XYZ file of C-alpha atoms in Angstrom:
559
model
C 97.584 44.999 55.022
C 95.410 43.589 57.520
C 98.738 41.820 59.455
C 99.829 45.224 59.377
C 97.296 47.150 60.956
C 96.885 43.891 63.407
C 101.051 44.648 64.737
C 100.137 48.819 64.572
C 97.157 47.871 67.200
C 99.590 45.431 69.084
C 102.039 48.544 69.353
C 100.274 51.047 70.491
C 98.570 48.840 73.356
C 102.126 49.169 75.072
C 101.374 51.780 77.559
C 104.707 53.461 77.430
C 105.193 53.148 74.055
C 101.732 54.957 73.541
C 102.130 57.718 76.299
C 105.659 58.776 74.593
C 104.358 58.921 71.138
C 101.591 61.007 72.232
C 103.833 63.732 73.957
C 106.230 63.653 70.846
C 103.022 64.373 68.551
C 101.943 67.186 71.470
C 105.358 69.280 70.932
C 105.434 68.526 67.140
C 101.933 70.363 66.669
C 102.793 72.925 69.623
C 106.328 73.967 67.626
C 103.834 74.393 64.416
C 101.447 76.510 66.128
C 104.304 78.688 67.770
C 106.395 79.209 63.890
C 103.146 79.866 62.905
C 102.659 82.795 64.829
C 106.413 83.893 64.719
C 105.271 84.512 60.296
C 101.896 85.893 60.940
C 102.053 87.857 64.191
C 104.386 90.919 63.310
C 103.182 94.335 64.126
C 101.228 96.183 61.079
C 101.129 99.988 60.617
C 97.467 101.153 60.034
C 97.344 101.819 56.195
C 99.979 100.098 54.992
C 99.450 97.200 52.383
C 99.441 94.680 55.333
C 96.807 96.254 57.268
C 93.368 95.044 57.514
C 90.693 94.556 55.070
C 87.426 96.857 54.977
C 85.090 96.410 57.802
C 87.663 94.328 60.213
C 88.604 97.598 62.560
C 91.123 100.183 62.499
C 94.680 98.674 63.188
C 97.070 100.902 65.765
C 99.461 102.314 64.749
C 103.317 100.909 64.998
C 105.388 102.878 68.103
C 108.731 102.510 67.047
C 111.779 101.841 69.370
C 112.501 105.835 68.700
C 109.430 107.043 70.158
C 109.157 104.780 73.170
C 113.395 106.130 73.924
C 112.300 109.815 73.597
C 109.735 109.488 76.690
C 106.719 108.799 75.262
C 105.794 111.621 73.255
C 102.500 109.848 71.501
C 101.591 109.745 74.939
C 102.192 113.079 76.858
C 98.753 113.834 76.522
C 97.278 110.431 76.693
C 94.787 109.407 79.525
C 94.716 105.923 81.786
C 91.417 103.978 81.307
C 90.288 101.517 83.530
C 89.170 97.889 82.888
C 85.689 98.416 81.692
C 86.745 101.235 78.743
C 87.014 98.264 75.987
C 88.535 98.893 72.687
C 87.772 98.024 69.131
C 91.628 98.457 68.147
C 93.752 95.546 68.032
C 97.204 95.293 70.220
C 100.695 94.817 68.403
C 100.778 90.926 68.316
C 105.074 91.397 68.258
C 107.419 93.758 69.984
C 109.469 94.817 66.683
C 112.985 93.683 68.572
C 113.119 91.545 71.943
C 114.223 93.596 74.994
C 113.296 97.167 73.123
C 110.893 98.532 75.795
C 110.455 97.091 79.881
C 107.444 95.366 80.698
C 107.047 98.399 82.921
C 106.844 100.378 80.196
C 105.011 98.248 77.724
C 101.915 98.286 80.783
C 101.765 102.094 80.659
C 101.485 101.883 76.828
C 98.616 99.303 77.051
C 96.999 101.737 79.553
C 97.562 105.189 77.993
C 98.605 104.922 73.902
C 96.438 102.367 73.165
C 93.000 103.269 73.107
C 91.516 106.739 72.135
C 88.446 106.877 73.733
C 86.975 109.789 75.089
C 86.375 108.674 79.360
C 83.177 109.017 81.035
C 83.967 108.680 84.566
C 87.672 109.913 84.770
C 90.557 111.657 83.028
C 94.179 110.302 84.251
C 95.952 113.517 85.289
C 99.292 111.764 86.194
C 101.665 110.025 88.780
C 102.485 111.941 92.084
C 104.607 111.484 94.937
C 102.606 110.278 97.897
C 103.873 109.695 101.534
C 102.111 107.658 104.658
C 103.366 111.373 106.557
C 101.801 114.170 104.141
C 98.856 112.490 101.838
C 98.214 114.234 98.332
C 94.960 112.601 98.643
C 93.054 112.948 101.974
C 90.098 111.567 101.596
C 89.539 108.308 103.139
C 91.067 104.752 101.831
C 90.629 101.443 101.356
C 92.693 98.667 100.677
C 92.535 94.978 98.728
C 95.500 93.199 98.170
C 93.724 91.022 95.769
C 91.162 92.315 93.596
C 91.859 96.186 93.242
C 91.052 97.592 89.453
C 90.934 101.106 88.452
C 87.340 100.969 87.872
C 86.817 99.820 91.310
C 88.730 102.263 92.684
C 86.941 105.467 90.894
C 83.786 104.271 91.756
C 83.989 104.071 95.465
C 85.582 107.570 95.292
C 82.587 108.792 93.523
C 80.256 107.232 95.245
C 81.827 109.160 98.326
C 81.161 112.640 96.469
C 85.045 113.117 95.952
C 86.664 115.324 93.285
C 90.028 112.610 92.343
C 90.874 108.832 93.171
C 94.474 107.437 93.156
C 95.906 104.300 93.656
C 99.062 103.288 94.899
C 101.235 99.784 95.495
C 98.712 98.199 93.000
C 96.324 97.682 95.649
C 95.547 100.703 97.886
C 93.119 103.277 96.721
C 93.222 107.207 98.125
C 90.088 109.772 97.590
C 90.285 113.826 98.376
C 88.689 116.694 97.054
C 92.484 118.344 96.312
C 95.803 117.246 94.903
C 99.018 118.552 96.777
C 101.974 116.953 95.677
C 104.865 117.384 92.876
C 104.695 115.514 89.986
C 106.994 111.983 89.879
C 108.257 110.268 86.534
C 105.202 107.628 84.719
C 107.832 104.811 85.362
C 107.424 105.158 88.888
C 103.713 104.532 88.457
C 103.562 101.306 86.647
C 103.082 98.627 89.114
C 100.115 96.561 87.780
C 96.563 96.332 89.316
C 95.997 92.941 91.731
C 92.542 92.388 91.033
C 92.916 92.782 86.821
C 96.193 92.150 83.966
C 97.645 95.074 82.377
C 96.316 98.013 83.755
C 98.706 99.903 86.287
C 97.748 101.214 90.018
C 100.230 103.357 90.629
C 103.957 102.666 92.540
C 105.541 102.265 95.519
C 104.781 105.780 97.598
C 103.576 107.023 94.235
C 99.973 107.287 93.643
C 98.310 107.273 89.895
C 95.590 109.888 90.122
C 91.910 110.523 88.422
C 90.363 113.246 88.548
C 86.408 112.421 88.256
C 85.175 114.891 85.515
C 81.857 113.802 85.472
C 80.606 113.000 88.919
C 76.939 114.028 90.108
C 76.685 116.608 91.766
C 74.360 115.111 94.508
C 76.980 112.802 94.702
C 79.949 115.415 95.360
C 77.743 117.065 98.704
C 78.781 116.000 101.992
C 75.640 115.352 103.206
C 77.197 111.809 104.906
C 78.931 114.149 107.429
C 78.487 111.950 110.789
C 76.731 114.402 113.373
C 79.230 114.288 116.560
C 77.142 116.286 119.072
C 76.897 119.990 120.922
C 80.423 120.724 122.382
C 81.508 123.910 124.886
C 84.272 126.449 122.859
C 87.325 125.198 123.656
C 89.721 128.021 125.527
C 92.018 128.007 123.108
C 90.013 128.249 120.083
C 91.973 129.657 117.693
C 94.787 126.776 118.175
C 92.207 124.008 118.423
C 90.268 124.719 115.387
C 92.633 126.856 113.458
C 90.648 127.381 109.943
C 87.833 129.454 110.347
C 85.355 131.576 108.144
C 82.607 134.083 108.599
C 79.310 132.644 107.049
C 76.483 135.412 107.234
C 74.092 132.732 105.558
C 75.291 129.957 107.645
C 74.240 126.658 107.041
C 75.584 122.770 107.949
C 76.346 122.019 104.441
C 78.172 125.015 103.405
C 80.352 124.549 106.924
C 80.629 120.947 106.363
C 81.804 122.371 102.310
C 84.155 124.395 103.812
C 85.966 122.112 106.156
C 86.620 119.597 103.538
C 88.213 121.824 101.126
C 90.270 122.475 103.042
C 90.714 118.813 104.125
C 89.610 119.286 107.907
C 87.946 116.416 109.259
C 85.998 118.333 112.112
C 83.585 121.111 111.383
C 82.278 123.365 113.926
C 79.596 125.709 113.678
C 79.390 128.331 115.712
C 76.473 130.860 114.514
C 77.927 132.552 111.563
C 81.421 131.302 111.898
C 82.618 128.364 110.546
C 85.722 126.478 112.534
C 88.046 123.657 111.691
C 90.756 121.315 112.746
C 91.317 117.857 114.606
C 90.004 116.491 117.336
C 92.930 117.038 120.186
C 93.769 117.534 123.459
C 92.129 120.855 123.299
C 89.306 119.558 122.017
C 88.776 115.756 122.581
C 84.834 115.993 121.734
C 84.218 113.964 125.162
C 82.182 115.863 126.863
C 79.098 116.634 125.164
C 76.710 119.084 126.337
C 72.935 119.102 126.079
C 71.781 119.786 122.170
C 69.546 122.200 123.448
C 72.543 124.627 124.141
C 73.353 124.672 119.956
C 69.993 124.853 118.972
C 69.960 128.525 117.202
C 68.801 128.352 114.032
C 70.977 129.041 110.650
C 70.577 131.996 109.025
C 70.698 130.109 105.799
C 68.485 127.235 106.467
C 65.160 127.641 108.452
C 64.965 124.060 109.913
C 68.704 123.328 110.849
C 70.272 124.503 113.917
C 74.093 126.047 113.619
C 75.085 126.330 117.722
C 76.242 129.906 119.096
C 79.440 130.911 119.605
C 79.998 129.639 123.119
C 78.222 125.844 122.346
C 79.461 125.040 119.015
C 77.373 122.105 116.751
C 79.937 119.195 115.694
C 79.729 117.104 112.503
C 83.198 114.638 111.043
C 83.334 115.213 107.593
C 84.162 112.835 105.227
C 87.891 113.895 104.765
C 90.270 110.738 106.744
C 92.158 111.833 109.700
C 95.976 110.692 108.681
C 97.637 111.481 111.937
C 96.968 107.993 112.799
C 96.604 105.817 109.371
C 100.753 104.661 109.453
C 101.596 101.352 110.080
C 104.628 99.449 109.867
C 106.267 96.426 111.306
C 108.468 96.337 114.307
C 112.089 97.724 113.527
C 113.487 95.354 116.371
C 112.342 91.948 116.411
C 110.345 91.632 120.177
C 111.300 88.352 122.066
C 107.905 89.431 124.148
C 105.119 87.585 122.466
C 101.625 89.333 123.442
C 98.537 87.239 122.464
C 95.130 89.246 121.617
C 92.643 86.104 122.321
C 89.483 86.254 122.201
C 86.217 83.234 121.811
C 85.422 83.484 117.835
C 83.216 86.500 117.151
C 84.217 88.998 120.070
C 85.475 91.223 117.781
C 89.400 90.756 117.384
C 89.962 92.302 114.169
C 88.121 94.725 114.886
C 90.546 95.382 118.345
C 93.548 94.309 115.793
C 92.051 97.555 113.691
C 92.010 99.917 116.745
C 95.377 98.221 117.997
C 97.381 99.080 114.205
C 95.624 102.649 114.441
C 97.246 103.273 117.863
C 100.470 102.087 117.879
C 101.448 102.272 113.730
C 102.173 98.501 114.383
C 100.987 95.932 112.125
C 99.406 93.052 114.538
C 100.139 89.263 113.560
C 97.898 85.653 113.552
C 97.605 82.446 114.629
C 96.189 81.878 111.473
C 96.791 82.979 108.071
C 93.573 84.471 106.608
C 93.956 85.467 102.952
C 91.079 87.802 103.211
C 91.967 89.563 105.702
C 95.615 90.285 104.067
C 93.910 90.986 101.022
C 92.066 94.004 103.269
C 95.181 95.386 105.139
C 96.363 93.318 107.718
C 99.748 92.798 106.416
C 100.757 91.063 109.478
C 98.410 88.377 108.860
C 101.485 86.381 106.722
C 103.846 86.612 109.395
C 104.587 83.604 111.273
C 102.999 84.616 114.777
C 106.488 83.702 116.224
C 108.793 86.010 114.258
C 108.766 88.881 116.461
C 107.519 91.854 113.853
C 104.238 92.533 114.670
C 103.154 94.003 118.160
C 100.334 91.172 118.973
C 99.110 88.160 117.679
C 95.610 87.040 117.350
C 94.483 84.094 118.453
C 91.493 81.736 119.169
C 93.481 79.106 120.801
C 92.572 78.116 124.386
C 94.819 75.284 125.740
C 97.387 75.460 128.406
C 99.859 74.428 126.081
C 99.128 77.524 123.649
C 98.327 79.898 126.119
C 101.502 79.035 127.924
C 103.453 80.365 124.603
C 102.394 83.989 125.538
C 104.052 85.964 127.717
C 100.985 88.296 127.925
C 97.471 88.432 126.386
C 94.458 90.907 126.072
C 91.698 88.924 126.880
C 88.666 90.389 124.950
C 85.219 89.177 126.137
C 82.127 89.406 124.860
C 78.348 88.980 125.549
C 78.098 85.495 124.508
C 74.584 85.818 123.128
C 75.740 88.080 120.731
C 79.049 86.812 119.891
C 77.691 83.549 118.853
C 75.071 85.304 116.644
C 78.374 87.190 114.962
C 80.656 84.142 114.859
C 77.365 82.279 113.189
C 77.098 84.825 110.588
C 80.723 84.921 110.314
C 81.208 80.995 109.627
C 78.057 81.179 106.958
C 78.276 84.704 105.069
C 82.119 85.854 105.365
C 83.801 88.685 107.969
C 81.549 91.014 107.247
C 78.408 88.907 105.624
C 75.518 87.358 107.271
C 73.969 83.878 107.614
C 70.953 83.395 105.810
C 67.222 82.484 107.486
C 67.796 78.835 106.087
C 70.727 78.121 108.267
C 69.021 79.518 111.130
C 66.027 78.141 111.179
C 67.804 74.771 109.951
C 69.669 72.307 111.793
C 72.749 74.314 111.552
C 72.126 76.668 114.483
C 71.285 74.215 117.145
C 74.494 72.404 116.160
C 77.107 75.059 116.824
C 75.537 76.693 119.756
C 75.925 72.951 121.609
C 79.077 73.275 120.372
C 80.244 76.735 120.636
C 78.473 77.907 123.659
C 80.747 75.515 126.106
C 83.704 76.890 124.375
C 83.039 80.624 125.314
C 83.081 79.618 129.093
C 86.315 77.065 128.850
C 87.822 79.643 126.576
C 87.764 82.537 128.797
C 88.400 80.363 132.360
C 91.646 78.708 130.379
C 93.071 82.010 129.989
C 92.196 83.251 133.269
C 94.264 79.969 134.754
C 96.843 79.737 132.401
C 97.643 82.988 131.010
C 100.950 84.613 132.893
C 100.078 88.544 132.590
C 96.292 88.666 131.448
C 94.683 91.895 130.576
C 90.950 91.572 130.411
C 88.546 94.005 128.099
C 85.126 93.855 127.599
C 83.984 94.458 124.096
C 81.232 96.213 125.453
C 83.477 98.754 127.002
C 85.737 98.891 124.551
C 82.807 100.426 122.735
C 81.123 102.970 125.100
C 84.307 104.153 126.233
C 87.324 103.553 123.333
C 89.352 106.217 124.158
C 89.974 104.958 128.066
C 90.065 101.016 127.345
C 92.357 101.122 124.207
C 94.670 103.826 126.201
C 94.970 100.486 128.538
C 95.745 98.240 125.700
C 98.239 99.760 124.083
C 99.643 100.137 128.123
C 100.110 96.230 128.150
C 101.995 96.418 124.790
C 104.555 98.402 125.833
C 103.749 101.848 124.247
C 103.540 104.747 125.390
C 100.030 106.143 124.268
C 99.910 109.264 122.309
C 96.389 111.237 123.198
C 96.361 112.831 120.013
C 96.446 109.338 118.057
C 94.097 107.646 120.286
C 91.657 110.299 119.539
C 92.703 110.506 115.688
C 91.475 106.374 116.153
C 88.163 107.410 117.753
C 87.304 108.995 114.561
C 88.754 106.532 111.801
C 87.255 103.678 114.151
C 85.409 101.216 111.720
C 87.427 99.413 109.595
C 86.909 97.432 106.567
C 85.858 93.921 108.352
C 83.244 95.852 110.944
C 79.539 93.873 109.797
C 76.733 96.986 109.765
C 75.776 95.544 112.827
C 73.810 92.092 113.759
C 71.288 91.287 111.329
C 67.464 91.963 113.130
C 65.976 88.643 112.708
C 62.431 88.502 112.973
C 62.406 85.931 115.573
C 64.459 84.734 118.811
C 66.828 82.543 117.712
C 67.327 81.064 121.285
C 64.906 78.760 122.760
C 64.619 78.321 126.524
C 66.711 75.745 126.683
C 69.552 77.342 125.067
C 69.171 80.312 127.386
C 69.630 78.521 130.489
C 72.435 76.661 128.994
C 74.369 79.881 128.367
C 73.056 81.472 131.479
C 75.314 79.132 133.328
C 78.457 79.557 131.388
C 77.781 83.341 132.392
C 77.491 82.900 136.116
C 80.518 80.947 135.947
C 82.668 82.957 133.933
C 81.456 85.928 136.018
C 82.588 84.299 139.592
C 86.208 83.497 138.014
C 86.695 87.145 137.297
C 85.993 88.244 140.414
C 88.024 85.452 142.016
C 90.476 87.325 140.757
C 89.433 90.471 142.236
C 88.497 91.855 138.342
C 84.856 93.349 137.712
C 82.178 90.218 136.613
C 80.777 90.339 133.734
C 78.160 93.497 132.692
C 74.680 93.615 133.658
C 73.812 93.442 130.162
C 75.347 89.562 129.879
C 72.364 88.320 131.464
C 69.266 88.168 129.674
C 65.925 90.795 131.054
């Protein structure tokens, strides 16, 4: 016995020998498990003798291939529940023949049939045909290509005060107060959610839609209308703002009401009328008048003012402008490569935002950034040479890359505060912010020695190198959007339609613009870094103007 064991030890020392028998013991006790299953898994009908025992939970009950063929007729009624409505039946462990239902199908099952519930939040009302032309939902939208769920989706639309939520492509999710579109077949709806397993968000141009039953109502009042200023009648008033209503108890919330039901994203006040439309050529809301002008009380509401009928009191409702929210790629491929450069933290993607907006062109990268595919940039996979998208961003800032453009928009920013954004950017994410431990650590000092050479060199490379060079100022691309972005689009090529350009000054933050730069409660910048940056300043200011091109603004150089 013992020379036995003593020639069993000897074996299995053989590496090979030992690694083989191993695997062959692996798949021996993996085939058990799997017969196992294939005696004990098959699907039980709730009552039957092969159902459960007292206290282990009510069993589902068996959908037969005759049911599922006759178009789901346990389910005509049924509702779609979202991730977070959990329940206490058990799911079929065994299709009862292989290849009897889709997997399409088998996910709207799982998301309707399957659990009885009554919902909180949201009752699925069905699967509608939706279009990037004519929205059933016009509300605004937001996008994730990576971790939409249904939940996720509902509760941003409620949090907005909105009346329904749909999603569509699995990853894009539409609010509105009002559903206008004909019905489409549940098959078309059953592409699965990105961001969670078996639960469906909608199809392709076919939008699964909740309507939110059970909303507050402080949360459904559209008191986050954004206040756009006192504004002279247009001439043609009844063209400009063509939805109107006579309010004898005027007041901003029941014009504000008004306006989005019936899914108008200006609203115009006007004493006791109420007016509606789009911002337009007829009424670009760019020349504001003094607030004094609108200040006439409402007859409704003592302390708000509701304009007259010549000065008329502006607010943007919460209802998304979709004259301008297409985008596509290019149908032709472009052998013209345009490069939108910019020093790290000057705000490119939010110009590549502004740039999709006003030409219906997805922009390209560099880089790939998963994130920022994940959010909507769905040029951001391209390879920056294939000729789809209408610009590419890029941080790059040698002659040999810059010499691979055949034109760039140079975006420039104040370097103080690009720094502080590209800081915040590199230690809390696109939209995050650095916390005080890397500031006041050794981490700041670092990268503005570092980065602060870069913005100078970065800016004077293009300048030298760049063949047809376009040069915006972040700063102006803020005041003044309309004007500046009407001179980018110029440089790509495309002719600029007013009427989208001032569709974009509306829908202008996007989902990667930070809530502004984080007040710290000290300088960051010592004296020393000042003067350092100072110089990079006056010399990047005497290049531009080399090349007979406005310096840098006043507002560059510290008071």
């Amino acid at each position: 016995m013992a020379k036995f064991l003593v020639k069993f030890q000897r074996y299995f020392r053989r590496r090979p020998v030992r690694f083989f028998t191993l695997l062959a013991l692996y798949l021996a006790a993996g085939s058990l498990v799997f017969l196992h299953a294939s005696f004990t898994g098959e699907p039980r009908v709730a009552g039957s003798p092969r159902g459960p025992a007292a206290g282990e939970g009510q069993e589902l009950p068996y959908l037969g291939v005759m049911q599922l063929s006759r178009g789901f007729p346990g389910a005509a009624g049924g509702r779609r529940r979202g991730p977070w409505f959990k329940s206490t039946a058990k799911e079929p462990a065994e299709r009862s023949k292989a290849g009897d239902y889709s997997a399409a199908r088998s996910r709207l099952l799982k998301g309707r049939s399957g659990r009885e519930k009554d919902e909180d939040r949201a009752k699925y009302i069905g699967c509608y045909v939706d279009s990037t032309r004519r929205r059933t939902l016009r509300g605004v939208s937001f996008l994730d290509y990576k971790k939409m769920t249904v939940f996720r989706c509902q509760d941003n639309c409620a949090e907005r005060g909105y009346l329904y939520a749909g999603l569509e492509f699995g990853a894009e999710c539409y609010c509105g107060h009002k559903v206008q579109a004909p019905n489409a077949s549940e098959l078309e709806c059953n592409m699965p959610c990105k961001g969670e397993r078996g639960s469906t968000c909608g199809g392709a141009n076919r939008l699964s839609i909740y309507r939110l039953e059970l909303a507050q109502e402080s949360a459904r009042r559209h008191g986050s209308a954004v206040f756009r200023g006192c504004f002279r009648q247009p001439d043609n008033v009844s063209i400009a703002l063509p939805a109107s209503q006579p309010m004898p108890n005027m007041s901003v919330d029941k014009c504000v009401d008004f306006c989005t039901e019936k899914e108008y994203p200006l609203s115009a006040l006007a004493g006791t009328a109420c007016l509606c439309g789009f911002p337009t050529t007829l009424f670009t809301l760019h020349e504001r008048e003094d607030e004094q002008l609108c200040a006439q009380r409402c007859p409704g509401e003592e302390f708000e003012s509701c304009g007259t009928p010549e000065f008329l009191l502006v607010y943007q409702t919460q209802v998304q402008d979709n004259r301008c929210m297409d985008r596509r790629f290019l149908p032709t491929h472009s052998k013209q490569l345009v490069a939108l450069a910019s020093f790290p933290g000057a705000g490119n993607t939010w110009a590549r935002h502004l740039i999709e907006l006003a030409t219906g062109f997805y922009t390209g990268s560099y880089y790939f950034d998963g994130s920022l595919y994940n959010k909507g940039f769905k040029g951001e996979r391209d390879h920056w040479r294939s000729g789809r998208t209408i610009c590419i961003k890029t941080h790059e800032s040698g002659q040999k890359e810059i010499e691979s453009f055949d034109s760039a928009i140079l975006l420039i920013r104040n370097p103080y505060k690009a720094l502080m954004a590209e800081f915040n950017r590199k230690y809390g994410g696109h939209i995050g912010f650095a916390a005080h431990a890397h500031w006041k650590g050794k981490e700041w000092p670092e990268f503005v020695a570092n980065y602060a050479p870069w913005w100078a060199t970065h800016t004077l490379d293009w300048l030298r190198y760049g063949r047809k060079v376009l040069v915006v100022h972040f700063e102006d691309l803020k005041r003044d959007l309309f004007a500046q972005l009407k001179r980018m689009v110029g440089l790509l090529g495309i002719a600029a339609c007013e009427d989208r350009l001032l569709c974009v000054e509306g829908q202008k933050d996007g989902n990667f613009k930070r809530s502004g730069l984080r007040k710290l409660e000290y300088d960051p910048y010592t004296p020393e870094m000042r003067k350092m940056i100072s110089g990079y300043i006056k010399t990047v200011d005497a290049a531009l103007k080399l090349r007979n091109l406005s310096g840098v603004p006043e507002d560059y150089y510290p008071r």
